Amino acid sequence: MTGKSNAIVIGFFFCPLVQFREFDMTSETSTPVVVRFAPSPTGYLHIGGARTALFNWLFARRQDGRFLLRIEDTDTARSSPEMTDNILTSLKWLGLDWDGEPVLQSANRPEHVRLCRDLLDRGLAYPCFCDPEEQRRRREEGPQAGMVYKYDRTCLSIPRDEAAARMKAGEPHAVRFRIPDGRTTLADRIRGDVTVEHAELDDFVILRSDGTPVYQVSVVADDHAMAITHVIRGDDHLSNTPKQILLYRAMNWPVPEFAHVPMILGPDKKRLSKRHGATSVGEYERQGVRPEALRNFLALLGWSPGDDREIMTLAEMTEAFSLASVSKKSAVFDETKLAWMNAQYLSRLTDEEWLKAAEPFLPVGAADAGGLKGWIPLMRPRVQKLSELTGASAYFFNDPEAYEPAAVAKHWPGPQAADILDGVRDCLKVADWNAAGLESAVRGLAEKRGVKAGALIHPVRVALTGSGSSPGLFEVMETLGAETVFRRMERAAAWIRSGAAV
RNA sequence: GGCGCGUUCGUCCAGAGGCCUAGGACGCCGGCCUCUCACGUCGGCAACACGGGUUCGAAUCCCGUACGCGCUACCA
């Protein structure tokens, strides 16, 4: 009943309250901060969850607070320990470390049930004997009649002793929370004030007839038990927050601060989902995206340091982070920019670091190449995601299996292409085997023949790489070595003469 | 349907009444570099959803409309 009078007070003294809140907004916090990330292990850690975790982490670290983890595994049918492992692994991969041991929500079930019973005893909740099937049917019919279904409080009018007797007799029942009169204003750290009239809410079930507590109860109970001071979560929870606040009040618990971060959308502006392609952190790892790149990119979706910085270390992000600077607007996930950002991080690695990161993506044959490292600086600026390496660098390690048709058509227009290859090969035989020496040999030949160097270079490139484009031809030659170069040129000449081109 | 939230270049952000002829980044287009591709570099195109207010002055404040998203479960 205190909730009711509070609500009225809020309504009447609106102006002073606003001033108070603004003060609160700028101070960011005054007590030690405890935040949490609470994924449910029903799937891999997805992009949206990762960003929510990041924001929680940044806030906690910025405020010298604690960042806790809670695994919401109460949906036993859909949850699995494997998914929990996967989520933890992904968080670590992203460099987001947490404090203490992860809490399992399922462990707190008995307490959640107890709280529901307590609310029942105190008359803040009441048993509902209505048939769930009937309720569901009415809810479905509602829209057709132009009405919205809201629980009609049939069971609220059952006298307490009668209700007690029916429960005692074992009649199946759920427990519903009784929504008090009034309205609730939530001072969201990101959205600002959000007010909801209690008349819009209905007496929601807190304890199902099978005796299991509902999500709204579990979050509230666990957040309180974990002494969470700031609930930072996806904006899909915004509408349910008033219900949760009512629960806090009913329990006589302090209400934490809330901050609802906007959603991440796909290119079609719909909520990001599997339809949009890769949506889990693990998939990006498998594509050869660097964790620091994904993390940086995610941070910039819905947040900015307030200036033009884009490439930032975790420490820089932490230093600049505040909830007030988080956007209210949902953001489209742009793969292209992620790729660019990944390339930025890739380019900042040393050759040794780069190779180590690239190893899982090297094509077959690369292992046999041993000390052959000349290809590395050649490929580095040419891949944005390491996974591109598999195809793009194949010719460094294996003779081309095929010649790109478009390149053949353009650079090997007829049998004379084979003669060009032979001519170049001969002039190469007496050249110094390094990029400069090879280049001057080929250019010398071009000049002698009165043709442009490109007329010789392009046919040779196709012979060596099977492709119309590659890193500088002479660097490629130097890296490949004379033996391989000659072998490939001769194979190509033979292929051309066999008439395969036509 | 109701309620809530949102709306600055194609995309991500900057902008908290005059500093905005709206800034940066990705992408795109063009130049340079050059044997192709990529990198790099230089330049260009490109936005305040709409309509009313308030104000000497609005991208910034207020109201309405449109559109989008979310919630509205004995799911989490």
XYZ file of C-alpha atoms in Angstrom, chain A residues 11-431:
421
model
C 2.150 12.777 -9.516
C 1.651 15.897 -7.422
C 5.213 17.000 -6.931
C 6.399 16.468 -10.434
C 8.615 19.544 -10.798
C 10.878 19.130 -7.780
C 11.281 15.497 -8.713
C 12.562 16.392 -12.148
C 15.217 18.618 -10.673
C 16.280 15.875 -8.367
C 16.596 13.464 -11.230
C 18.730 15.766 -13.323
C 21.128 16.049 -10.472
C 21.128 12.294 -10.246
C 21.744 11.891 -13.955
C 24.901 13.953 -13.963
C 26.412 12.480 -10.867
C 26.235 9.021 -12.503
C 26.555 7.235 -9.183
C 27.313 7.667 -5.539
C 27.390 4.104 -4.154
C 29.672 1.240 -5.176
C 28.421 -0.065 -8.467
C 27.401 -3.670 -9.046
C 26.131 -4.671 -12.467
C 25.410 -7.943 -14.090
C 25.063 -9.583 -17.459
C 22.347 -12.227 -17.425
C 22.263 -14.359 -20.554
C 20.066 -17.377 -20.861
C 21.990 -20.396 -22.123
C 19.533 -21.237 -24.855
C 21.889 -20.276 -27.648
C 25.269 -18.837 -28.476
C 26.330 -15.420 -27.281
C 24.887 -13.162 -29.921
C 25.902 -9.730 -31.058
C 23.255 -7.897 -29.071
C 24.063 -9.769 -25.887
C 27.746 -9.157 -26.397
C 27.177 -5.439 -26.649
C 25.004 -5.421 -23.550
C 27.760 -7.291 -21.734
C 30.316 -4.797 -23.037
C 28.333 -1.807 -21.825
C 27.905 -3.423 -18.423
C 31.603 -4.174 -18.289
C 32.620 -0.669 -19.334
C 30.296 0.897 -16.816
C 31.519 -1.323 -14.006
C 35.165 -0.755 -14.772
C 34.663 2.977 -15.215
C 32.943 3.188 -11.853
C 35.386 0.869 -10.121
C 32.474 -1.430 -9.543
C 31.829 -5.120 -9.965
C 30.682 -6.924 -13.081
C 28.834 -10.141 -12.287
C 27.409 -12.906 -14.408
C 24.132 -14.685 -13.927
C 23.084 -17.588 -16.093
C 19.328 -17.574 -16.492
C 18.903 -21.295 -16.933
C 15.427 -21.719 -15.546
C 14.049 -22.721 -18.914
C 15.414 -26.216 -18.562
C 13.943 -27.420 -21.811
C 15.900 -24.937 -23.889
C 18.978 -24.406 -21.730
C 22.139 -26.438 -21.815
C 25.477 -26.440 -20.008
C 27.219 -26.450 -23.392
C 25.656 -23.116 -24.207
C 26.737 -21.747 -20.871
C 30.312 -22.770 -21.662
C 30.048 -21.263 -25.075
C 28.819 -17.956 -23.708
C 31.571 -17.780 -21.119
C 34.155 -18.645 -23.743
C 32.895 -15.921 -26.036
C 32.966 -13.353 -23.260
C 36.538 -14.251 -22.457
C 37.453 -14.138 -26.119
C 36.098 -10.598 -26.223
C 38.259 -9.734 -23.259
C 35.343 -9.218 -20.900
C 36.293 -10.673 -17.553
C 33.800 -10.909 -14.734
C 34.023 -10.781 -10.967
C 33.309 -13.829 -8.861
C 31.678 -17.017 -10.010
C 28.703 -16.948 -12.367
C 25.424 -17.345 -10.507
C 23.011 -19.992 -11.705
C 19.470 -18.753 -11.523
C 18.100 -22.263 -11.176
C 19.866 -22.538 -7.806
C 17.640 -19.789 -6.447
C 14.333 -21.298 -7.456
C 13.232 -22.293 -3.956
C 13.782 -18.741 -2.786
C 11.779 -17.360 -5.705
C 8.914 -19.649 -4.791
C 9.149 -18.604 -1.176
C 8.888 -14.958 -2.162
C 5.749 -15.626 -4.152
C 4.214 -17.402 -1.165
C 5.199 -14.495 1.014
C 3.457 -12.037 -1.286
C 0.431 -14.301 -1.159
C 0.450 -14.385 2.636
C 0.695 -10.637 2.806
C -2.250 -10.190 0.471
C -0.161 -8.503 -2.219
C -0.814 -11.449 -4.482
C -3.762 -13.789 -4.742
C -4.495 -17.278 -6.003
C -6.143 -17.615 -9.383
C -8.167 -20.710 -10.131
C -9.092 -19.721 -13.642
C -8.469 -22.214 -16.416
C -5.317 -21.285 -18.348
C -6.821 -22.648 -21.548
C -9.825 -20.408 -21.143
C -7.548 -17.431 -20.532
C -5.552 -18.179 -23.614
C -8.672 -18.469 -25.724
C -10.005 -15.160 -24.531
C -6.697 -13.498 -25.186
C -6.732 -14.726 -28.761
C -10.296 -13.599 -29.340
C -9.648 -10.194 -27.865
C -8.192 -8.457 -30.904
C -11.103 -9.518 -33.084
C -13.602 -7.928 -30.764
C -11.503 -4.772 -30.894
C -10.599 -5.302 -27.276
C -7.412 -6.191 -25.518
C -7.378 -9.044 -23.164
C -6.476 -8.190 -19.645
C -7.080 -10.481 -16.731
C -10.509 -9.568 -15.368
C -9.626 -10.182 -11.705
C -12.298 -12.804 -11.334
C -10.373 -14.520 -8.575
C -9.535 -11.326 -6.751
C -13.075 -11.247 -5.404
C -12.861 -14.686 -3.879
C -12.881 -14.281 -0.086
C -9.535 -15.087 1.487
C -10.769 -17.973 3.629
C -12.533 -19.555 0.669
C -9.384 -19.208 -1.426
C -7.328 -20.708 1.362
C -9.684 -23.644 1.622
C -9.607 -24.307 -2.122
C -5.814 -24.201 -2.125
C -5.693 -26.527 0.817
C -8.029 -28.887 -0.988
C -5.444 -29.073 -3.721
C -7.294 -27.186 -6.410
C -4.850 -26.164 -9.149
C -4.064 -22.495 -9.099
C -1.575 -19.903 -10.185
C -0.591 -16.902 -8.106
C -1.185 -13.457 -9.509
C 0.399 -10.243 -8.380
C -2.112 -7.600 -7.515
C -1.292 -4.404 -9.395
C -1.942 -1.426 -7.094
C -3.636 1.746 -8.283
C -1.525 4.650 -9.460
C 1.326 5.084 -11.861
C 5.016 4.420 -11.857
C 7.761 6.600 -13.213
C 11.029 5.009 -14.059
C 14.060 7.287 -14.287
C 15.950 5.355 -16.902
C 19.609 6.340 -17.174
C 19.448 6.188 -20.930
C 15.842 6.953 -21.881
C 14.982 9.432 -19.180
C 11.642 9.342 -17.404
C 9.195 6.710 -18.516
C 5.777 6.763 -16.897
C 3.248 3.982 -16.990
C -0.279 4.024 -15.641
C -0.963 0.943 -13.565
C -4.295 0.643 -15.314
C -2.312 -0.445 -18.363
C -0.852 -3.378 -16.468
C -2.722 -6.502 -15.571
C -2.404 -8.779 -12.598
C 0.348 -10.951 -13.993
C 1.090 -14.464 -12.861
C 4.106 -14.730 -10.591
C 3.789 -18.415 -9.724
C 2.519 -20.881 -12.286
C 0.096 -23.612 -11.380
C 2.937 -26.100 -11.696
C 4.629 -24.244 -8.862
C 7.387 -22.610 -10.895
C 8.022 -18.897 -10.550
C 7.908 -16.645 -13.536
C 10.815 -14.691 -15.027
C 9.748 -11.317 -13.604
C 10.062 -12.696 -10.108
C 13.383 -14.374 -10.743
C 15.118 -11.300 -12.145
C 13.925 -9.090 -9.375
C 14.808 -11.589 -6.666
C 18.224 -12.369 -8.076
C 19.130 -8.787 -8.804
C 18.285 -7.980 -5.227
C 20.137 -10.982 -3.874
C 23.196 -10.031 -5.894
C 22.899 -6.436 -4.689
C 22.769 -5.130 -8.233
C 22.782 -1.343 -8.256
C 22.382 -0.798 -12.003
C 20.396 -2.999 -14.304
C 21.765 -2.417 -17.780
C 19.947 -4.513 -20.342
C 18.250 -4.590 -23.725
C 15.474 -2.193 -24.420
C 13.075 -5.074 -25.021
C 12.768 -5.179 -21.237
C 11.759 -1.550 -20.894
C 8.015 -2.147 -20.980
C 8.210 -4.787 -18.274
C 10.284 -2.713 -15.924
C 7.351 -1.021 -14.189
C 6.023 -4.448 -13.222
C 9.391 -5.286 -11.759
C 9.530 -2.026 -9.859
C 6.169 -2.880 -8.356
C 7.628 -6.181 -7.254
C 10.585 -4.456 -5.616
C 8.205 -2.214 -3.726
C 6.048 -5.121 -2.660
C 9.122 -6.805 -1.222
C 10.235 -3.573 0.415
C 13.496 -3.721 -1.448
C 15.439 -0.762 -2.809
C 14.827 -0.279 -6.507
C 18.027 -0.351 -8.580
C 18.839 2.096 -11.332
C 17.831 0.998 -14.811
C 19.452 1.659 -18.143
C 17.907 0.232 -21.285
C 20.182 0.038 -24.265
C 18.656 0.162 -27.729
C 18.324 -2.857 -29.980
C 20.634 -3.863 -32.782
C 18.931 -4.214 -36.134
C 19.683 -6.028 -39.368
C 20.073 -4.156 -42.683
C 16.313 -4.374 -43.160
C 15.805 -2.499 -39.885
C 14.295 -5.538 -38.246
C 15.621 -6.891 -35.017
C 18.886 -8.700 -35.722
C 18.297 -12.424 -36.146
C 19.732 -15.520 -37.798
C 18.054 -14.485 -41.008
C 20.615 -11.724 -41.288
C 23.563 -14.117 -41.388
C 26.199 -14.333 -38.724
C 24.798 -13.163 -35.401
C 26.868 -14.991 -32.854
C 30.224 -13.959 -31.517
C 31.615 -17.398 -32.304
C 30.786 -17.044 -35.966
C 32.828 -13.892 -36.202
C 35.710 -15.587 -34.510
C 35.493 -18.313 -37.128
C 35.537 -15.698 -39.862
C 38.806 -14.394 -38.608
C 37.527 -11.271 -36.945
C 39.765 -10.076 -34.155
C 38.131 -9.827 -30.730
C 39.364 -6.274 -30.205
C 37.874 -5.279 -33.555
C 34.461 -6.776 -32.834
C 34.483 -5.255 -29.389
C 35.438 -1.829 -30.673
C 32.835 -2.028 -33.400
C 30.128 -3.091 -30.952
C 31.007 -0.264 -28.596
C 30.388 2.224 -31.368
C 26.914 0.857 -32.033
C 24.869 3.091 -29.822
C 27.710 4.840 -28.127
C 30.495 7.252 -28.936
C 33.174 8.860 -26.834
C 31.776 12.256 -27.782
C 34.553 13.078 -30.182
C 35.754 11.647 -33.476
C 37.749 8.745 -32.143
C 36.860 5.384 -33.670
C 39.734 2.992 -33.104
C 39.995 2.772 -29.339
C 41.552 0.455 -26.815
C 39.441 -1.026 -24.047
C 41.130 1.350 -21.625
C 40.260 4.366 -23.754
C 36.678 3.222 -24.071
C 36.439 2.661 -20.361
C 37.784 6.094 -19.629
C 35.232 7.750 -21.916
C 32.214 5.608 -21.082
C 29.063 6.854 -19.428
C 25.448 5.738 -19.589
C 24.403 9.258 -20.431
C 26.342 9.058 -23.680
C 24.581 5.900 -24.826
C 22.168 6.510 -27.670
C 18.415 5.964 -27.370
C 18.198 4.931 -30.970
C 18.467 1.406 -32.306
C 21.353 0.787 -34.678
C 21.820 -1.209 -37.855
C 24.645 -3.714 -37.747
C 26.900 -2.904 -40.688
C 29.077 -5.855 -41.700
C 31.048 -3.718 -44.093
C 32.242 -1.353 -41.458
C 33.093 -4.241 -39.163
C 35.262 -5.649 -41.953
C 37.007 -2.306 -42.323
C 37.582 -2.066 -38.613
C 38.944 -5.581 -38.533
C 41.380 -4.633 -41.283
C 42.468 -1.685 -39.167
C 43.302 -3.945 -36.274
C 44.941 -6.508 -38.522
C 47.188 -3.846 -39.985
C 48.383 -2.851 -36.536
C 49.721 -6.298 -35.726
C 53.360 -7.218 -36.201
C 54.091 -9.879 -38.809
C 54.551 -12.428 -36.060
C 51.242 -11.600 -34.406
C 49.508 -11.552 -37.716
C 50.828 -14.945 -38.714
C 49.783 -16.419 -35.420
C 46.267 -15.091 -35.886
C 46.224 -16.222 -39.500
C 47.380 -19.764 -38.898
C 43.928 -21.353 -38.554
C 42.967 -19.895 -41.911
C 45.940 -20.881 -44.040
C 45.246 -23.003 -47.102
C 46.345 -26.590 -47.386
C 49.965 -26.801 -48.315
C 50.882 -23.796 -46.253
C 52.298 -25.965 -43.533
C 54.769 -27.495 -45.984
C 55.992 -24.061 -46.970
C 58.134 -24.031 -43.857
C 60.207 -20.919 -43.521
C 58.629 -19.389 -46.592
C 57.399 -16.084 -45.202
C 57.693 -13.745 -48.164
C 53.996 -14.013 -48.908
C 52.962 -12.489 -45.590
C 53.599 -8.827 -46.301
C 52.101 -9.394 -49.710
C 48.787 -10.731 -48.416
C 48.407 -8.620 -45.324
C 46.880 -5.529 -46.890
C 44.635 -7.694 -49.030
C 42.423 -9.441 -46.482
C 39.893 -7.817 -44.197
C 38.830 -11.015 -42.485
C 41.389 -13.755 -42.009
C 39.032 -16.349 -43.454
C 39.564 -14.753 -46.873
C 43.113 -15.997 -46.692
C 42.203 -19.576 -47.431
C 41.239 -18.828 -50.988
C 43.192 -15.669 -51.600
C 46.616 -17.014 -50.744
C 46.282 -20.524 -52.153
C 48.630 -19.960 -55.103
C 51.539 -19.252 -52.816
C 51.432 -22.850 -51.734
C 49.956 -24.830 -54.604
C 50.053 -24.584 -58.364
C 46.833 -23.129 -59.746
C 44.212 -25.778 -60.301
C 42.402 -23.687 -62.851
C 42.783 -20.452 -64.716
C 40.150 -17.800 -64.178
C 38.122 -17.679 -67.430
C 37.887 -13.908 -67.488
C 41.642 -13.574 -67.015
C 42.324 -16.149 -69.724
C 40.090 -14.338 -72.163
C 41.755 -11.043 -71.469
C 45.410 -11.954 -71.157
C 45.800 -15.172 -73.105
C 43.964 -14.209 -76.270
C 45.545 -16.942 -78.401
C 48.450 -19.315 -78.938
C 50.873 -16.401 -79.071
C 50.326 -16.072 -75.309
C 52.349 -19.242 -74.920
C 55.193 -17.649 -76.863
C 55.084 -14.650 -74.583
C 55.412 -16.944 -71.576
C 58.373 -18.721 -73.154
C 60.063 -15.439 -73.965
C 59.652 -14.092 -70.468
C 60.835 -17.350 -68.998
C 64.022 -17.216 -71.011
C 64.843 -13.689 -69.994
C 64.164 -14.571 -66.357
C 66.731 -17.336 -66.452
C 69.565 -14.868 -66.526
C 68.028 -12.393 -64.062
